[in-house]
Amino acid sequence: MCDALGEIFAAGGNAKAAGRVGVCIATCGPGDTNLVTGLADGMMDSIPMVAITGQVPRRMIGTDAFQATPIVEVTHAITKHNYLVLDIKDLPRWHWNSWALA
């Protein structure tokens, strides 16, 4: 798909139709903010989804960098859980936790 808004609704539709976890990936900034409506819909309808987003370089988090959004804070109320992975070594643990929660 070409945009995150379509991707998140496709992930939700796939999860409902196939009976498995829906997955989508988006870039930071406009990509991750376009996921918000679909994530809220998924939370309200108990649709199992995992959304993976990009992030600005670690040293630029919180500096008002181009296309940086505080997506963890933005999505806190509309997700079961969300993670900001700061160390690549933590990725496997967060990956499996995400699937278990979905």
C-alpha positions as a Python dict, from the first residue, in 0.01 Angstrom:
ca = {
    (1, 'M'): (0, 0, 0),
    (2, 'C'): (105, 358, -50),
    (3, 'D'): (-9, 527, 268),
    (4, 'A'): (-25, 446, 636),
    (5, 'L'): (-393, 531, 672),
    (6, 'G'): (-485, 266, 418),
    (7, 'E'): (-235, 22, 567),
    (8, 'I'): (-376, 35, 919),
    (9, 'F'): (-732, -24, 799),
    (10, 'A'): (-611, -304, 571),
    (11, 'A'): (-431, -460, 868),
    (12, 'G'): (-750, -439, 1074),
    (13, 'G'): (-960, -584, 793),
    (14, 'N'): (-712, -866, 740),
    (15, 'A'): (-711, -943, 1112),
    (16, 'K'): (-1091, -964, 1118),
    (17, 'A'): (-1119, -1167, 798),
    (18, 'A'): (-831, -1407, 858),
    (19, 'G'): (-857, -1438, 1235),
    (20, 'R'): (-493, -1349, 1294),
    (21, 'V'): (-289, -1045, 1393),
    (22, 'G'): (-291, -759, 1143),
    (23, 'V'): (42, -588, 1080),
    (24, 'C'): (144, -259, 925),
    (25, 'I'): (461, -53, 899),
    (26, 'A'): (488, 326, 867),
    (27, 'T'): (755, 591, 866),
    (28, 'C'): (787, 849, 1141),
    (29, 'G'): (604, 1181, 1134),
    (30, 'P'): (315, 1182, 888),
    (31, 'G'): (330, 805, 855),
    (32, 'D'): (284, 727, 1221),
    (33, 'T'): (24, 998, 1280),
    (34, 'N'): (-180, 853, 993),
    (35, 'L'): (-207, 531, 1194),
    (36, 'V'): (-389, 696, 1484),
    (37, 'T'): (-749, 662, 1358),
    (38, 'G'): (-702, 298, 1262),
    (39, 'L'): (-533, 218, 1593),
    (40, 'A'): (-822, 377, 1783),
    (41, 'D'): (-1069, 178, 1573),
    (42, 'G'): (-875, -141, 1638),
    (43, 'M'): (-866, -78, 2012),
    (44, 'M'): (-1240, -7, 2029),
    (45, 'D'): (-1324, -316, 1823),
    (46, 'S'): (-1065, -543, 1993),
    (47, 'I'): (-886, -609, 1664),
    (48, 'P'): (-544, -769, 1715),
    (49, 'M'): (-285, -550, 1542),
    (50, 'V'): (84, -471, 1555),
    (51, 'A'): (194, -139, 1406),
    (52, 'I'): (564, -74, 1357),
    (53, 'T'): (683, 281, 1296),
    (54, 'G'): (1011, 445, 1220),
    (55, 'Q'): (1174, 706, 1438),
    (56, 'V'): (1426, 985, 1399),
    (57, 'P'): (1782, 902, 1509),
    (58, 'R'): (1803, 846, 1883),
    (59, 'R'): (2011, 1161, 1945),
    (60, 'M'): (1735, 1369, 1781),
    (61, 'I'): (1439, 1238, 1983),
    (62, 'G'): (1282, 1527, 2172),
    (63, 'T'): (1466, 1796, 1975),
    (64, 'D'): (1183, 1901, 1743),
    (65, 'A'): (1357, 1724, 1456),
    (66, 'F'): (1199, 1719, 1110),
    (67, 'Q'): (905, 1476, 1102),
    (68, 'A'): (954, 1373, 1464),
    (69, 'T'): (633, 1313, 1656),
    (70, 'P'): (588, 1189, 2011),
    (71, 'I'): (398, 887, 1880),
    (72, 'V'): (436, 683, 2201),
    (73, 'E'): (256, 958, 2392),
    (74, 'V'): (4, 1019, 2111),
    (75, 'T'): (-101, 653, 2098),
    (76, 'H'): (-87, 576, 2470),
    (77, 'A'): (-466, 593, 2519),
    (78, 'I'): (-555, 402, 2201),
    (79, 'T'): (-324, 101, 2225),
    (80, 'K'): (-291, -187, 2468),
    (81, 'H'): (77, -106, 2488),
    (82, 'N'): (343, 71, 2289),
    (83, 'Y'): (721, 67, 2298),
    (84, 'L'): (1003, 296, 2199),
    (85, 'V'): (1294, 68, 2125),
    (86, 'L'): (1613, 260, 2206),
    (87, 'D'): (1855, -31, 2177),
    (88, 'I'): (1845, -278, 1890),
    (89, 'K'): (1933, -556, 2137),
    (90, 'D'): (1590, -504, 2297),
    (91, 'L'): (1405, -554, 1970),
    (92, 'P'): (1351, -933, 1997),
    (93, 'R'): (1197, -898, 2343),
    (94, 'W'): (964, -617, 2238),
    (95, 'H'): (878, -803, 1917),
    (96, 'W'): (758, -1111, 2104),
    (97, 'N'): (581, -902, 2369),
    (98, 'S'): (390, -722, 2093),
    (99, 'W'): (267, -1046, 1939),
    (100, 'A'): (168, -1185, 2278),
    (101, 'L'): (-33, -872, 2363),
    (102, 'A'): (-204, -852, 2024),
}
